[in-house]
CSV table of C-alpha atoms in Angstrom, one decimal:
chain,number,residue,atom,x,y,z
A,11,UNK,CA,167.3,283.4,-142.2
A,12,UNK,CA,166.6,284.4,-145.7
A,13,UNK,CA,169.9,283.8,-147.3
A,14,UNK,CA,172.4,281.5,-145.6
A,15,UNK,CA,176.0,281.4,-146.8
A,16,UNK,CA,177.7,278.1,-145.9
A,17,UNK,CA,181.5,277.9,-146.4
A,18,UNK,CA,183.0,274.5,-146.9
A,19,UNK,CA,179.6,273.2,-147.8
A,20,UNK,CA,181.0,270.5,-150.1
A,21,UNK,CA,182.9,268.8,-147.3
A,22,UNK,CA,181.7,266.1,-144.9
A,23,UNK,CA,179.9,268.1,-142.2
A,24,UNK,CA,179.1,271.1,-144.5
A,25,UNK,CA,177.3,268.9,-147.1
A,26,UNK,CA,175.2,267.2,-144.4
A,27,UNK,CA,174.4,270.7,-143.1
A,28,UNK,CA,173.4,272.0,-146.5
A,29,UNK,CA,171.0,269.1,-147.0
A,30,UNK,CA,169.5,269.5,-143.5
A,31,UNK,CA,168.9,273.3,-143.9
A,32,UNK,CA,167.2,272.9,-147.3
A,33,UNK,CA,164.9,270.3,-145.8
A,34,UNK,CA,164.2,272.1,-142.5
A,35,UNK,CA,164.0,275.8,-143.8
A,36,UNK,CA,162.0,276.0,-147.0
A,37,UNK,CA,162.0,279.8,-146.8
A,38,UNK,CA,165.8,279.9,-147.0
A,39,UNK,CA,168.2,280.3,-149.9
A,40,UNK,CA,171.5,278.4,-149.4
A,41,UNK,CA,174.8,279.6,-151.0
A,42,UNK,CA,177.6,277.0,-150.8
A,43,UNK,CA,181.1,278.4,-151.0
A,44,UNK,CA,183.8,275.8,-151.3
A,45,UNK,CA,187.4,275.8,-152.7
A,46,UNK,CA,187.0,272.1,-153.6
A,47,UNK,CA,190.4,271.1,-152.2
A,48,UNK,CA,191.1,267.4,-151.5
A,49,UNK,CA,188.3,267.1,-148.9
A,50,UNK,CA,185.7,269.1,-150.8
A,51,UNK,CA,183.7,267.0,-153.1
A,52,UNK,CA,180.6,268.0,-155.1
A,53,UNK,CA,179.6,264.3,-155.3
A,54,UNK,CA,178.5,264.8,-151.7
A,55,UNK,CA,175.6,266.9,-152.9
A,56,UNK,CA,174.6,265.1,-156.1
A,57,UNK,CA,171.2,264.4,-154.6
A,58,UNK,CA,170.5,268.1,-154.0
A,59,UNK,CA,168.1,269.5,-156.7
A,60,UNK,CA,166.7,272.8,-155.5
A,61,UNK,CA,166.3,276.2,-157.0
A,62,UNK,CA,167.1,277.5,-153.5
A,63,UNK,CA,170.7,276.0,-153.7
A,64,UNK,CA,173.6,277.9,-155.2
A,65,UNK,CA,177.3,276.9,-155.5
A,66,UNK,CA,180.3,279.2,-155.8
A,67,UNK,CA,183.8,277.9,-156.0
A,68,UNK,CA,186.0,280.2,-154.0
A,69,UNK,CA,188.8,280.1,-151.4
A,70,UNK,CA,187.8,282.0,-148.3
A,71,UNK,CA,191.3,283.6,-148.3
A,72,UNK,CA,190.5,285.4,-151.5
A,73,UNK,CA,189.1,288.7,-150.2
A,74,UNK,CA,188.0,290.1,-153.6
A,75,UNK,CA,186.1,286.9,-154.5
A,76,UNK,CA,184.5,286.6,-151.1
A,77,UNK,CA,183.3,290.3,-151.2
A,78,UNK,CA,181.9,289.7,-154.7
A,79,UNK,CA,179.9,286.7,-153.4
A,80,UNK,CA,178.5,288.7,-150.5
A,81,UNK,CA,177.5,291.5,-152.9
A,82,UNK,CA,175.8,289.0,-155.3
A,83,UNK,CA,173.7,287.1,-152.7
A,84,UNK,CA,173.5,289.5,-149.7
A,85,UNK,CA,173.5,286.8,-147.1
A,86,UNK,CA,172.0,287.5,-143.7
A,87,UNK,CA,173.6,284.5,-142.0
A,88,UNK,CA,177.1,282.9,-142.4
A,89,UNK,CA,178.1,279.5,-141.1
A,90,UNK,CA,181.9,278.8,-141.5
A,91,UNK,CA,182.8,275.2,-141.9
A,92,UNK,CA,185.7,275.9,-144.3
A,93,UNK,CA,188.9,274.8,-142.7
A,94,UNK,CA,191.9,272.6,-143.0
A,95,UNK,CA,191.0,270.0,-140.4
A,96,UNK,CA,193.3,267.0,-140.4
A,97,UNK,CA,195.8,267.1,-137.5
A,98,UNK,CA,198.3,264.9,-139.3
A,99,UNK,CA,198.4,267.2,-142.2
A,100,UNK,CA,198.9,270.2,-139.9
A,101,UNK,CA,202.0,268.7,-138.5
A,102,UNK,CA,203.6,268.6,-142.0
A,103,UNK,CA,202.0,271.7,-143.5
A,104,UNK,CA,201.3,274.1,-140.6
A,105,UNK,CA,201.4,277.3,-142.8
A,106,UNK,CA,198.4,276.1,-144.9
A,107,UNK,CA,196.4,275.7,-141.7
A,108,UNK,CA,197.3,279.1,-140.4
A,109,UNK,CA,196.4,280.9,-143.6
A,110,UNK,CA,193.1,279.1,-144.2
A,111,UNK,CA,191.8,278.8,-140.7
A,112,UNK,CA,192.9,282.2,-139.3
A,113,UNK,CA,193.2,284.6,-142.3
A,114,UNK,CA,190.3,283.0,-144.1
A,115,UNK,CA,188.1,283.5,-141.0
A,116,UNK,CA,189.1,287.1,-140.8
A,117,UNK,CA,188.2,287.7,-144.5
A,118,UNK,CA,184.7,286.3,-143.8
A,119,UNK,CA,184.3,288.4,-140.7
A,120,UNK,CA,185.3,291.5,-142.6
A,121,UNK,CA,182.9,290.8,-145.4
A,122,UNK,CA,180.1,290.3,-142.8
A,123,UNK,CA,181.1,293.4,-140.8
A,124,UNK,CA,181.0,295.6,-143.9
A,125,UNK,CA,177.3,294.7,-144.3
A,126,UNK,CA,176.6,296.4,-141.0
A,127,UNK,CA,175.4,300.0,-141.4
A,128,UNK,CA,176.2,302.3,-138.5
A,129,UNK,CA,173.9,305.1,-137.5
A,130,UNK,CA,175.4,308.2,-139.3
A,131,UNK,CA,175.7,310.3,-136.2
A,132,UNK,CA,178.0,307.9,-134.3
A,133,UNK,CA,180.6,305.9,-136.3
A,134,UNK,CA,181.4,303.9,-133.2
A,135,UNK,CA,177.8,303.0,-132.2
A,136,UNK,CA,177.1,299.4,-131.3
A,137,UNK,CA,173.5,299.8,-132.7
A,138,UNK,CA,173.1,298.7,-136.3
A,139,UNK,CA,170.3,299.0,-138.9
A,140,UNK,CA,171.2,295.8,-140.8
A,141,UNK,CA,173.8,293.1,-140.8
A,142,UNK,CA,174.9,289.5,-141.0
A,143,UNK,CA,174.9,286.9,-138.3
A,144,UNK,CA,178.1,284.8,-138.2
A,145,UNK,CA,178.6,281.3,-136.7
A,146,UNK,CA,182.1,279.8,-136.5
A,147,UNK,CA,182.2,276.0,-136.4
A,148,UNK,CA,185.1,275.0,-134.2
A,149,UNK,CA,186.4,272.0,-132.3
A,150,UNK,CA,186.9,270.6,-128.9
A,151,UNK,CA,190.6,270.2,-129.7
A,152,UNK,CA,191.1,273.9,-128.9
A,153,UNK,CA,190.8,273.0,-125.2
A,154,UNK,CA,193.8,270.7,-125.3
A,155,UNK,CA,193.8,267.3,-123.5
A,156,UNK,CA,192.0,266.0,-120.5
A,157,UNK,CA,193.1,263.6,-117.9
A,158,UNK,CA,191.2,260.4,-117.0
A,159,UNK,CA,188.4,262.4,-115.5
A,160,UNK,CA,186.6,265.7,-116.2
A,161,UNK,CA,184.8,267.3,-119.2
A,162,UNK,CA,185.4,270.3,-121.4
A,163,UNK,CA,183.0,273.2,-120.7
A,164,UNK,CA,182.6,276.5,-122.5
A,165,UNK,CA,184.7,278.1,-119.8
A,166,UNK,CA,187.6,275.6,-120.1
A,167,UNK,CA,190.8,277.6,-121.0
A,168,UNK,CA,192.0,277.1,-124.5
A,169,UNK,CA,195.3,275.1,-124.6
A,170,UNK,CA,195.7,273.7,-128.2
A,171,UNK,CA,198.5,271.2,-128.7
A,172,UNK,CA,198.7,270.9,-132.5
A,173,UNK,CA,199.1,273.4,-135.4
A,174,UNK,CA,195.5,272.5,-136.4
A,175,UNK,CA,194.0,273.2,-133.0
A,176,UNK,CA,196.1,276.3,-132.5
A,177,UNK,CA,194.8,277.7,-135.8
A,178,UNK,CA,191.2,276.9,-134.8
A,179,UNK,CA,191.7,278.5,-131.4
A,180,UNK,CA,193.2,281.6,-133.0
A,181,UNK,CA,190.2,281.8,-135.3
A,182,UNK,CA,187.8,281.5,-132.4
A,183,UNK,CA,189.6,284.4,-130.7
A,184,UNK,CA,189.2,286.5,-133.8
A,185,UNK,CA,185.4,285.8,-133.9
A,186,UNK,CA,185.2,286.8,-130.2
A,187,UNK,CA,187.1,290.0,-130.9
A,188,UNK,CA,184.7,291.0,-133.7
A,189,UNK,CA,181.8,290.6,-131.3
A,190,UNK,CA,183.5,292.5,-128.5
A,191,UNK,CA,184.9,295.3,-130.6
A,192,UNK,CA,182.2,295.8,-133.3
A,193,UNK,CA,179.2,294.3,-131.6
A,194,UNK,CA,178.7,291.7,-134.4
A,195,UNK,CA,176.2,288.9,-133.6
A,196,UNK,CA,178.4,285.9,-133.6
A,197,UNK,CA,178.4,282.4,-132.1
A,198,UNK,CA,181.1,279.7,-131.8
A,199,UNK,CA,180.3,276.0,-131.6
A,200,UNK,CA,182.8,273.5,-130.5
A,201,UNK,CA,182.1,269.9,-131.4
A,202,UNK,CA,183.5,266.5,-130.6
A,203,UNK,CA,184.7,264.0,-133.2
A,204,UNK,CA,182.1,263.6,-136.0
A,205,UNK,CA,181.2,260.4,-137.9
A,206,UNK,CA,178.6,259.5,-140.5
A,207,UNK,CA,178.1,259.5,-144.3
A,208,UNK,CA,180.3,261.4,-146.7
A,209,UNK,CA,183.3,261.7,-144.4
A,210,UNK,CA,186.7,261.9,-146.2
A,211,UNK,CA,188.6,258.6,-145.8
A,212,UNK,CA,191.6,260.1,-144.0
A,213,UNK,CA,189.6,260.2,-140.8
A,214,UNK,CA,189.6,257.2,-138.4
A,215,UNK,CA,186.2,255.6,-139.1
A,216,UNK,CA,186.0,255.8,-142.9
A,217,UNK,CA,189.7,254.9,-143.2
A,218,UNK,CA,189.2,251.7,-141.2
A,219,UNK,CA,186.0,250.8,-143.1
A,220,UNK,CA,187.7,251.3,-146.4
A,221,UNK,CA,190.8,249.4,-145.5
A,222,UNK,CA,188.7,246.5,-144.0
A,223,UNK,CA,186.7,246.3,-147.2
A,224,UNK,CA,190.0,246.0,-149.2
A,225,UNK,CA,191.8,243.7,-146.7
A,226,UNK,CA,194.5,246.3,-146.1
A,227,UNK,CA,196.3,247.0,-142.9
A,228,UNK,CA,194.5,249.2,-140.3
A,229,UNK,CA,197.1,251.7,-138.9
A,230,UNK,CA,196.5,252.5,-135.3
A,231,UNK,CA,198.5,255.2,-133.5
A,232,UNK,CA,200.5,254.1,-130.4
A,233,UNK,CA,198.4,251.8,-128.2
A,234,UNK,CA,195.1,253.0,-129.7
A,235,UNK,CA,193.8,254.1,-126.3
A,236,UNK,CA,193.2,257.7,-127.2
A,237,UNK,CA,189.7,258.5,-126.1
A,238,UNK,CA,187.3,260.7,-128.0
A,239,UNK,CA,183.6,261.7,-127.7
A,240,UNK,CA,181.8,260.7,-130.9
A,241,UNK,CA,179.0,262.7,-132.4
A,242,UNK,CA,176.9,261.7,-135.4
A,243,UNK,CA,177.1,264.4,-138.1
A,244,UNK,CA,173.3,264.6,-138.2
A,245,UNK,CA,173.2,265.5,-134.5
A,246,UNK,CA,175.9,268.1,-135.1
A,247,UNK,CA,174.0,269.7,-137.9
A,248,UNK,CA,170.8,269.8,-135.8
A,249,UNK,CA,172.7,271.4,-133.0
A,250,UNK,CA,174.1,274.2,-135.3
A,251,UNK,CA,170.5,274.8,-136.5
A,252,UNK,CA,169.4,275.1,-132.9
A,253,UNK,CA,172.1,277.7,-132.2
A,254,UNK,CA,171.1,279.7,-135.3
A,255,UNK,CA,167.4,279.7,-134.4
A,256,UNK,CA,167.6,279.9,-130.6
A,257,UNK,CA,171.1,280.8,-129.6
A,258,UNK,CA,172.2,284.0,-127.9
A,259,UNK,CA,174.6,286.3,-129.8
A,260,UNK,CA,178.1,286.2,-128.5
A,261,UNK,CA,177.8,282.8,-126.8
A,262,UNK,CA,179.9,279.6,-127.2
A,263,UNK,CA,178.1,276.3,-127.3
A,264,UNK,CA,179.8,272.9,-126.8
A,265,UNK,CA,178.3,270.1,-128.9
A,266,UNK,CA,179.0,266.5,-127.7
A,267,UNK,CA,177.5,263.1,-128.4
A,268,UNK,CA,177.9,261.6,-124.9
A,269,UNK,CA,179.9,258.7,-126.5
A,270,UNK,CA,183.4,258.3,-125.1
A,271,UNK,CA,185.3,255.5,-127.0
A,272,UNK,CA,188.9,254.5,-127.3
A,273,UNK,CA,190.2,254.4,-130.9
A,274,UNK,CA,191.2,250.8,-130.7
A,275,UNK,CA,187.7,249.8,-129.5
A,276,UNK,CA,186.2,251.5,-132.6
A,277,UNK,CA,188.6,249.7,-134.9
A,278,UNK,CA,187.7,246.4,-133.4
A,279,UNK,CA,184.0,247.2,-133.6
A,280,UNK,CA,184.4,247.9,-137.4
A,281,UNK,CA,186.3,244.6,-137.8
A,282,UNK,CA,183.6,242.7,-136.1
A,283,UNK,CA,180.8,244.4,-138.1
A,284,UNK,CA,182.6,243.5,-141.4
A,285,UNK,CA,183.6,240.0,-140.3
A,286,UNK,CA,187.4,240.7,-140.5
A,287,UNK,CA,190.3,239.5,-138.4
A,288,UNK,CA,192.0,241.6,-135.9
A,289,UNK,CA,195.2,240.5,-137.6
A,290,UNK,CA,194.7,243.5,-140.0
A,291,UNK,CA,195.5,245.9,-137.1
A,292,UNK,CA,199.0,247.4,-137.4
A,293,UNK,CA,200.2,249.6,-134.5
A,294,UNK,CA,202.3,252.5,-135.9
A,295,UNK,CA,204.4,255.2,-134.2
A,296,UNK,CA,202.2,257.7,-132.4
A,297,UNK,CA,202.0,261.2,-133.9
A,298,UNK,CA,203.7,264.1,-132.1
A,299,UNK,CA,201.5,265.9,-129.5
A,300,UNK,CA,198.7,263.3,-129.7
A,301,UNK,CA,196.1,264.3,-127.1
A,302,UNK,CA,195.1,261.4,-124.9
A,303,UNK,CA,191.5,262.2,-124.1
A,304,UNK,CA,188.7,264.6,-125.1
A,305,UNK,CA,185.2,264.7,-123.6
A,306,UNK,CA,182.5,267.3,-123.9
A,307,UNK,CA,180.0,268.7,-121.4
A,308,UNK,CA,177.0,269.7,-123.5
A,309,UNK,CA,174.8,270.8,-120.6
A,310,UNK,CA,174.6,274.4,-121.9
A,311,UNK,CA,173.2,273.6,-125.3
A,312,UNK,CA,170.9,270.9,-124.0
A,313,UNK,CA,169.5,273.0,-121.1
A,314,UNK,CA,169.2,276.4,-122.8
A,315,UNK,CA,168.4,275.4,-126.4
A,316,UNK,CA,166.6,272.1,-126.0
A,317,UNK,CA,169.0,270.2,-128.3
A,318,UNK,CA,170.2,266.7,-127.4
A,319,UNK,CA,171.9,264.0,-129.5
A,320,UNK,CA,169.3,261.6,-131.1
A,321,UNK,CA,171.8,258.9,-132.1
A,322,UNK,CA,173.2,256.2,-129.9
A,323,UNK,CA,176.7,255.3,-130.9
A,324,UNK,CA,175.7,251.7,-131.6
A,325,UNK,CA,172.9,252.8,-133.9
A,326,UNK,CA,174.9,255.5,-135.6
A,327,UNK,CA,177.8,253.2,-136.3
A,328,UNK,CA,175.5,250.5,-137.7
A,329,UNK,CA,174.0,253.1,-140.1
A,330,UNK,CA,177.4,254.6,-141.0
A,331,UNK,CA,178.9,251.2,-141.9
A,332,UNK,CA,175.9,250.4,-144.0
A,333,UNK,CA,176.2,253.7,-145.8
A,334,UNK,CA,179.8,253.0,-146.8
A,335,UNK,CA,178.9,249.5,-147.9
A,336,UNK,CA,176.1,250.9,-150.1
A,337,UNK,CA,178.3,253.7,-151.5
A,338,UNK,CA,181.6,252.0,-152.4
A,339,UNK,CA,181.7,253.8,-155.7
A,340,UNK,CA,181.8,257.2,-153.9
A,341,UNK,CA,184.7,255.9,-151.8
A,342,UNK,CA,186.6,254.6,-154.9
A,343,UNK,CA,186.2,258.0,-156.6
A,344,UNK,CA,187.7,259.8,-153.7
A,345,UNK,CA,190.6,257.4,-152.9
A,346,UNK,CA,193.0,258.7,-155.6
A,347,UNK,CA,196.6,257.8,-156.2
A,348,UNK,CA,197.7,261.0,-154.5
A,349,UNK,CA,195.6,260.1,-151.4
A,350,UNK,CA,197.2,256.6,-151.3
A,351,UNK,CA,200.7,258.2,-151.5
A,352,UNK,CA,199.8,260.4,-148.6
A,353,UNK,CA,198.7,257.3,-146.5
A,354,UNK,CA,202.0,255.5,-147.4
A,355,UNK,CA,204.1,258.5,-146.3
A,356,UNK,CA,202.1,259.2,-143.2
A,357,UNK,CA,201.7,255.7,-141.8
A,358,UNK,CA,204.8,254.0,-143.4
A,359,UNK,CA,202.6,251.3,-145.0
């Protein structure tokens, strides 16, 4: 990698990834492209001070703007984090998820494809002189729901159950098609639930931490027994780095943390860590189409690329809670009146 273009780099996972790549790849220029919607926050990167880091505010659906950024920086690698990602929001605003997650992905793929130069004697040749490598950051939610046993593998059929996961599955299929049709070097990574510093407080863990700190109700969907595999964001970023440096073009890699936990158990863990009463828990009506269980089989990436999660869930949660305690000003800046109105309308609090 000489020039890495990261979309959604001001968001939770993207900002952690930008920070890692600057530290681990001193030869690489990083271009962060972010629309700075509600979940994109440049405060996530205030500590980044490097001549190798560049920021461009842009919506990945804006074809003209994306093409101009590609022309300006000539990236050889693209990692696409940019996405609408909150399932609850996708239920009330599905069109936004379809346009950003599917059409935005296609704009990026086209911009990358145009940088490939075909041999002049064969316009359909699959051999290229130069080009851009593309990595799509996806989610385990594209696989649908598991029963009480079993794990998602890379060969598990896609069966999304929400507008969000349907939009991500569609984007994955577009990436696959560009590899099959045009021979573009692509990868798709599908991760389990992330946690860690800089996560926007609509997600479970930062929402519960923030509400605990302010003695507000902790809304728990249904009976709280939805099970997820939890992955520390630093482990996720390391896995993507491994795919970029050692992955085989055209392959899908599942990234899991080997930490299955029920939502209610995580809520109670946070309450205990912060010395709060379980009386703060409020069970609310479950959301439509709420998948019961996800779990990742990460054998492929661990065996072929040598990556494995470094964090235990206990250690990762201790570090995460400490980070939010030490960065309450960051949280307060993010939790705006509009965000609080969203919480009231979504959870009837």
